[in-house]
Coordinates of C-alpha atoms in Angstrom, one line a residue:
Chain A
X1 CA 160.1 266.3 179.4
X2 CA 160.4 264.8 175.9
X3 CA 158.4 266.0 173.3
X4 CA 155.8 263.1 171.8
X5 CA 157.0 261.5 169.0
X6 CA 155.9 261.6 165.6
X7 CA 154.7 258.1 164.1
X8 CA 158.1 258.2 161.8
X9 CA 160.1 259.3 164.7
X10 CA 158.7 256.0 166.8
X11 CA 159.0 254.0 163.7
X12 CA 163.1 254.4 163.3
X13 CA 163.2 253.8 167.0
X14 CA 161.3 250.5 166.7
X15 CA 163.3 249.3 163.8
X16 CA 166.5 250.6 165.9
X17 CA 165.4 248.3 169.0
X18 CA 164.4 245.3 166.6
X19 CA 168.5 245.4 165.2
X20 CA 168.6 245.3 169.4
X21 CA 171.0 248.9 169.7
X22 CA 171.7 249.2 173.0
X23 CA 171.3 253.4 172.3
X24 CA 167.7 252.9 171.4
X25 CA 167.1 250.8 174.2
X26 CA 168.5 254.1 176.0
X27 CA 166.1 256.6 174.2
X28 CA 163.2 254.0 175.3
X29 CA 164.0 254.2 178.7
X30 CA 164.5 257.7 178.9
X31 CA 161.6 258.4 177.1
X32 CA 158.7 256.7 179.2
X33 CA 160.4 256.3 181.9
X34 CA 158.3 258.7 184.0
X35 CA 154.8 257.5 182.6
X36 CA 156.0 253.6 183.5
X37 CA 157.2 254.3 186.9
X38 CA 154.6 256.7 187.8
X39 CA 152.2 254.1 186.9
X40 CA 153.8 251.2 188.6
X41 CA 154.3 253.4 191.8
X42 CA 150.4 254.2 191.5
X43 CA 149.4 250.5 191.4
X44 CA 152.3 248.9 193.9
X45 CA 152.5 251.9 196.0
X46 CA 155.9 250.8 197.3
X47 CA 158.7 252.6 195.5
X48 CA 161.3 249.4 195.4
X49 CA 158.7 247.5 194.3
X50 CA 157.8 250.1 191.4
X51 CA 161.3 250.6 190.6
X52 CA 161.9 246.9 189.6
X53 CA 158.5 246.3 188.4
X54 CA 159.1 249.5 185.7
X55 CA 162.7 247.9 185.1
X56 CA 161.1 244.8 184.3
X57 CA 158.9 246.5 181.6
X58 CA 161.5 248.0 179.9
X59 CA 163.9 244.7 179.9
X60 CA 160.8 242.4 178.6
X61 CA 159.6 244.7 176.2
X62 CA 162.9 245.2 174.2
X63 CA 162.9 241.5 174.7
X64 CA 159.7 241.4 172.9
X65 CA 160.0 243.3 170.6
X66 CA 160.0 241.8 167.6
X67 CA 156.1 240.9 168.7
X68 CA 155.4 244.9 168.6
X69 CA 153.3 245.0 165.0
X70 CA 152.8 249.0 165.7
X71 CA 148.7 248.2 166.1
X72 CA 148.9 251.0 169.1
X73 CA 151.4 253.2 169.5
X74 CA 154.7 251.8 171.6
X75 CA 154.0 254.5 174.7
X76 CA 150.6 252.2 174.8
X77 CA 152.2 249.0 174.8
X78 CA 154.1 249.6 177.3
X79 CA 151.4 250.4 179.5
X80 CA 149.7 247.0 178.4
X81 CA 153.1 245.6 179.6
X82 CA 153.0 247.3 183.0
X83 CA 149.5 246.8 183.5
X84 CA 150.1 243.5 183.7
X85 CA 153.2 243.0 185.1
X86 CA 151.9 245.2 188.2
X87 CA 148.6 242.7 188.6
X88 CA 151.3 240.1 188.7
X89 CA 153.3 241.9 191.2
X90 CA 150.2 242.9 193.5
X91 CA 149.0 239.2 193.3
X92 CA 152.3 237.6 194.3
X93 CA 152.8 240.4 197.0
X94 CA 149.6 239.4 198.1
X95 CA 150.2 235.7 198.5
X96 CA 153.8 236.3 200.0
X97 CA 151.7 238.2 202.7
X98 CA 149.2 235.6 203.5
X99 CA 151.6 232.4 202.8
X100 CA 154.2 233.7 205.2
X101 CA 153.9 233.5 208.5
X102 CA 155.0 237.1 208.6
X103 CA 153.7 238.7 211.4
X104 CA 153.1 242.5 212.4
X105 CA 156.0 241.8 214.8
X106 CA 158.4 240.7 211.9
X107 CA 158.1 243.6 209.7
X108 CA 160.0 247.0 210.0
X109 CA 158.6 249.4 212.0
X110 CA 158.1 251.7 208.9
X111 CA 156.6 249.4 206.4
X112 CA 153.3 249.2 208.6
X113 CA 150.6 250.9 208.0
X114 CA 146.9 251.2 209.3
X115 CA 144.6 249.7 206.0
X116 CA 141.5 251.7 205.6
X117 CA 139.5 249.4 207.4
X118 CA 141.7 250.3 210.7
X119 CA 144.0 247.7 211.2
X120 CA 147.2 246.9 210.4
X121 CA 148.5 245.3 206.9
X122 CA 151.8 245.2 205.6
X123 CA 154.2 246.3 202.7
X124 CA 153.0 250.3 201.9
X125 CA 155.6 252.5 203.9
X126 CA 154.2 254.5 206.4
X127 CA 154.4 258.4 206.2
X128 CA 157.4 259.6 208.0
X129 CA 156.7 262.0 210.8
X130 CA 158.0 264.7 209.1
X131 CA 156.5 263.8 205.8
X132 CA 152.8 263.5 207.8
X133 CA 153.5 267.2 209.1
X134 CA 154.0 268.6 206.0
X135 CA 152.2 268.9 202.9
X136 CA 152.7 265.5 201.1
X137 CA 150.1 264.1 203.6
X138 CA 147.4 264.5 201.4
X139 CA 148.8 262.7 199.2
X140 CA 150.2 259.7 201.0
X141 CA 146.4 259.7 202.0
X142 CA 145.3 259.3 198.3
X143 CA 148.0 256.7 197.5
X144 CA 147.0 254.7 200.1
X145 CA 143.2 255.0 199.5
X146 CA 144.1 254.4 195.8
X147 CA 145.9 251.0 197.5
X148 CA 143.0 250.6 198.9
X149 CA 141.0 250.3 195.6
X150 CA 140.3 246.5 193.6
X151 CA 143.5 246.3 191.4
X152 CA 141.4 246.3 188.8
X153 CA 139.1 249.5 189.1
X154 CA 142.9 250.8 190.4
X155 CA 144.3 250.3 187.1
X156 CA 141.4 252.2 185.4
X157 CA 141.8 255.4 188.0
X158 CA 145.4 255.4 186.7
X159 CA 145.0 255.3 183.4
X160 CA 142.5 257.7 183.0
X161 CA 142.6 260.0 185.9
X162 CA 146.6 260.1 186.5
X163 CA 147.3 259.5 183.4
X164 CA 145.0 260.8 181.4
X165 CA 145.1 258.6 178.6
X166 CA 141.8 258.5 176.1
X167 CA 139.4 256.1 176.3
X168 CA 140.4 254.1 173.4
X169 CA 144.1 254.0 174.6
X170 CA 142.6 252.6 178.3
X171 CA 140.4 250.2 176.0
X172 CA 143.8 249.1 174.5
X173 CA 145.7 248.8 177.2
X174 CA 143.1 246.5 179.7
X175 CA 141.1 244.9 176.9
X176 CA 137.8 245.9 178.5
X177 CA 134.7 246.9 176.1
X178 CA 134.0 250.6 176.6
X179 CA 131.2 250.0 178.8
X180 CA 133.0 248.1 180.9
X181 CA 135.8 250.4 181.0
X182 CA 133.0 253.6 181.9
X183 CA 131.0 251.7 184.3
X184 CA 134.1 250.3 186.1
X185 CA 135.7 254.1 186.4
X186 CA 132.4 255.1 187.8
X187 CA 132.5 252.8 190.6
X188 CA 136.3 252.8 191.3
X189 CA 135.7 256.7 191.8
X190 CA 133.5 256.1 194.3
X191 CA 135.4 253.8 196.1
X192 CA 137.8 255.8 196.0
X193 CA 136.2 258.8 197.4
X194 CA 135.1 256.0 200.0
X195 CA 138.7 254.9 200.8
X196 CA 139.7 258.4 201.6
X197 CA 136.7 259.2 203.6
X198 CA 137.4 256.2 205.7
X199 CA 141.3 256.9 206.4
X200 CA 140.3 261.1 206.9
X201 CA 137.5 259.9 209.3
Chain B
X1 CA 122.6 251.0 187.6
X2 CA 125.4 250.0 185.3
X3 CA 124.0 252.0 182.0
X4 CA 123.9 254.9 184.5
X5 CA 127.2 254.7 185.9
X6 CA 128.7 254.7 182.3
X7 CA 126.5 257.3 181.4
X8 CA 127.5 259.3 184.9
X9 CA 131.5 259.0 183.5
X10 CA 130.7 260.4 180.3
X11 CA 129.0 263.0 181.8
X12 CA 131.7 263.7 184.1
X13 CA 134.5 263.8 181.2
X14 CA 132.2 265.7 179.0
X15 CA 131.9 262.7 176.5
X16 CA 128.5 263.5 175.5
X17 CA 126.7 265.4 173.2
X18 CA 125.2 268.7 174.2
X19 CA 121.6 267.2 173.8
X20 CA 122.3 264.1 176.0
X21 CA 124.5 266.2 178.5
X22 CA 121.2 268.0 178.8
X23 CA 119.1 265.7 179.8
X24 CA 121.1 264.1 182.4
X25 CA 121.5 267.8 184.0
X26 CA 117.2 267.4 184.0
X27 CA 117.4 263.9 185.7
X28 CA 120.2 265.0 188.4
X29 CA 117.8 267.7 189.3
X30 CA 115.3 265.1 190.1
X31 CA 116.7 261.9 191.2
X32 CA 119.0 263.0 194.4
X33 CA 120.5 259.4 194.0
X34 CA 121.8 260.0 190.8
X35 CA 123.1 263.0 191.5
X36 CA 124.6 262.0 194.7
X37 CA 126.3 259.5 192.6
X38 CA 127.8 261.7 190.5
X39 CA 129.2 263.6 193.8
X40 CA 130.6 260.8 195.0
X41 CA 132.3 259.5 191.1
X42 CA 133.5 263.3 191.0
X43 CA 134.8 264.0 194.1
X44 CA 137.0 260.6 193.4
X45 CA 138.2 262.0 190.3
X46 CA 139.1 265.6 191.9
X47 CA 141.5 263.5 194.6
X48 CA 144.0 262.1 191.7
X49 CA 143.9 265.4 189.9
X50 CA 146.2 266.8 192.9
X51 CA 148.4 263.9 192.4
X52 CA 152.0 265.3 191.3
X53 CA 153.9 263.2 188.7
X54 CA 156.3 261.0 191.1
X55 CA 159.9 261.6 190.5
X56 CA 162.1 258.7 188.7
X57 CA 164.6 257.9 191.0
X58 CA 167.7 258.5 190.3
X59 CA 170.1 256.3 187.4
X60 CA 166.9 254.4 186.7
X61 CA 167.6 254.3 182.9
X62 CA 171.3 253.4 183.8
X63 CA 170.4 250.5 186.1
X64 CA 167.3 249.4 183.6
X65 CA 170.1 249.4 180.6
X66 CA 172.9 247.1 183.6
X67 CA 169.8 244.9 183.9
X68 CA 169.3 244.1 180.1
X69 CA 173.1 244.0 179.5
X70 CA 173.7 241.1 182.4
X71 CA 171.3 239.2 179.4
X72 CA 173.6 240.3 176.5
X73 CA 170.3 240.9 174.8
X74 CA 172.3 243.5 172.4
X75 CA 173.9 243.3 169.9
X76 CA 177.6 243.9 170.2
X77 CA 179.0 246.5 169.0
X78 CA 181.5 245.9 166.0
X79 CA 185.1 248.2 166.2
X80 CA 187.1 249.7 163.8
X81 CA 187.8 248.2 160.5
X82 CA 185.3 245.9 161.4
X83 CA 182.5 248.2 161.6
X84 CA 183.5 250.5 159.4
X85 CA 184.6 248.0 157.3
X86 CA 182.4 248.4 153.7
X87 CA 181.9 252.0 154.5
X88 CA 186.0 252.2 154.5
X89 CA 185.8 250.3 151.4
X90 CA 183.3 252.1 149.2
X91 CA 185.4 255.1 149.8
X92 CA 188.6 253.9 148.7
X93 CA 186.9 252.4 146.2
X94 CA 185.1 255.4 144.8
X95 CA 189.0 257.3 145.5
X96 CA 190.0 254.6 143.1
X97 CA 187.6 255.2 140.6
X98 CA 188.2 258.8 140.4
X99 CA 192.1 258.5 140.2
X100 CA 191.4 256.3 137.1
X101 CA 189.1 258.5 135.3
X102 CA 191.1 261.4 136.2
X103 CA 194.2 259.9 134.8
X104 CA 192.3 258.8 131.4
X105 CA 191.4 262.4 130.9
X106 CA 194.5 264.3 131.3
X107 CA 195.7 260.8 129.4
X108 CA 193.3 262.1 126.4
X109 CA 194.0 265.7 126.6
X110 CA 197.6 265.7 126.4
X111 CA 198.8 267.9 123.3
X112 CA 201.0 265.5 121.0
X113 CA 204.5 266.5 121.1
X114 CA 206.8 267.2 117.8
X115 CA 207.6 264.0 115.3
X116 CA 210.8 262.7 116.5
X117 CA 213.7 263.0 114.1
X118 CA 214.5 258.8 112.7
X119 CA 217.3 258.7 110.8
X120 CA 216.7 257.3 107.2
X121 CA 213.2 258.2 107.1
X122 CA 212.4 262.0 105.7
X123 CA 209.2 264.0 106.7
X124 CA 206.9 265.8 104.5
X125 CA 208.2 266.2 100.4

């Protein structure tokens, strides 16, 4: 675990990224590596899928760089970066699965899982047997019920409640007025709760 | 609805001031609805608090670092003379400048050595 850095710490970094050192890129990487995947595994729920997504934040944003004026801090524009890379992801997931003429008897046996509603979607890997005997099934309940969520109340659960960001930071990162942002959390709570309910049933 | 379910998350993440937090614990205790909302927001929020931190898998930062390099999006690093190249020269250069001044001063302090003897030409009366 890296300690946070300090705003002239960040700023030598940045400037070391903008001459485009391949070391910085390095420190980068290795130091929010575990907040970007975590969040891209919280809003893909597949772990290839996170993997490249996460990649693909780190490899646009040193590409981008030079657009980084330092308005929020870079740990925060990265998670703007993610954020939207993962909507873009879940969307063209989503019309890969509906365009295809994938069928439930075309995917591997252990990416199939029962959606909340009770049937059966594709893409989230099922629990292992092992893994459902042991202790991580709570949690492969949540991440699915978290699946289960509107990407965009999902996106507000993780910032706040997994990753614990501030308000503003969340404001920041999704654009949203605080309102929005408050009343949104409130009902993607809920349905999460919901979610869970309705897979534990 | 919507005021209250803003006002329900800043109860629940203790954003509000002790007077306002007050009066919502006085409505919970008499509108169940609320207060079954607040249940329901909470009990949401208590699921992703057991969440652990997923683990990065393994040689992420070195396959992230492969990724960006197949773009030769940095810049290449420079070898030898050539990146040490004014760095090498401002030292020899300041090596330089010492040698000189150091010369010039043992030049200066030097004691002048005895009046050789010319013939034909006498010294002193």
């Amino acid at each position: 675990m890296h300690a946070p850095m300090t705003p002239a710490e960040e700023t030598r970094l940045v400037a070391r990224l903008k001459r485009r050192e391949e070391l910085a890129f390095h420190e980068l990487v290795i130091r929010h590596q575990r907040a970007i995947y975590g969040l891209c595994l919280r809003m893909i729920g597949q772990p290839t899928e996170a993997e490249d997504v996460a990649q693909d934040v780190f490899v646009r944003s040193f590409l981008a760089i030079d657009t980084f004026r330092g308005d929020s801090s870079l740990g925060t524009w990265l998670y703007r970066i993610a954020v939207n890379l993962c909507k873009n992801r879940l969307k063209y997931l989503g019309r890969r699965r509906s365009s295809s003429a994938q069928t439930v008897d075309d995917v591997p046996e252990g990416e199939l899982v029962r959606s909340v509603a009770g049937g059966l979607s594709v893409g989230e890997p099922a629990p292992r047997p092992d893994e459902a005997l042991s202790g991580n099934q709570t949690e492969h309940l949540i991440q699915r019920a978290l699946a289960a969520v509107e990407p965009d109340f999902r996106e507000l659960l993780v910032l706040r409640d997994i990753e614990g960001l501030s308000y503003a930071e969340v404001m920041t990162i999704t654009g949203l007025a605080e309102g929005t942002v408050k009343s949104r959390l409130h009902r993607a709570r809920s349905a999460l709760k919901a979610a869970y309910e309705a897979l534990t049933r | 609805m919507r005021d209250d379910a803003a006002l329900l998350t800043d109860f629940l993440d203790g954003e509000l001031p002790p007077e306002r937090h007050a009066e919502i614990e006085r409505r919970l205790e008499s509108e169940p609805d609320l207060a079954a909302a607040l249940a329901e927001a909470e009990a949401g929020r208590a699921l992703l608090g057991g969440l652990a931190a997923p683990d990065v898998p393994l040689d992420f930062a070195r396959q992230t670092r492969r990724r960006l390099k197949r773009k030769r999006a940095f810049r290449p690093r420079r070898a030898g003379m050539e990146r040490f190249g004014v760095e090498i020269f401002a030292v020899v250069a300041a090596v330089a400048m010492f040698a000189v001044y150091l010369f010039l001063e043992i030049e200066q302090s030097r004691p002048l050595g005895p009046l050789r003897e010319v013939p034909g030409i006498t010294h002193g009366p």
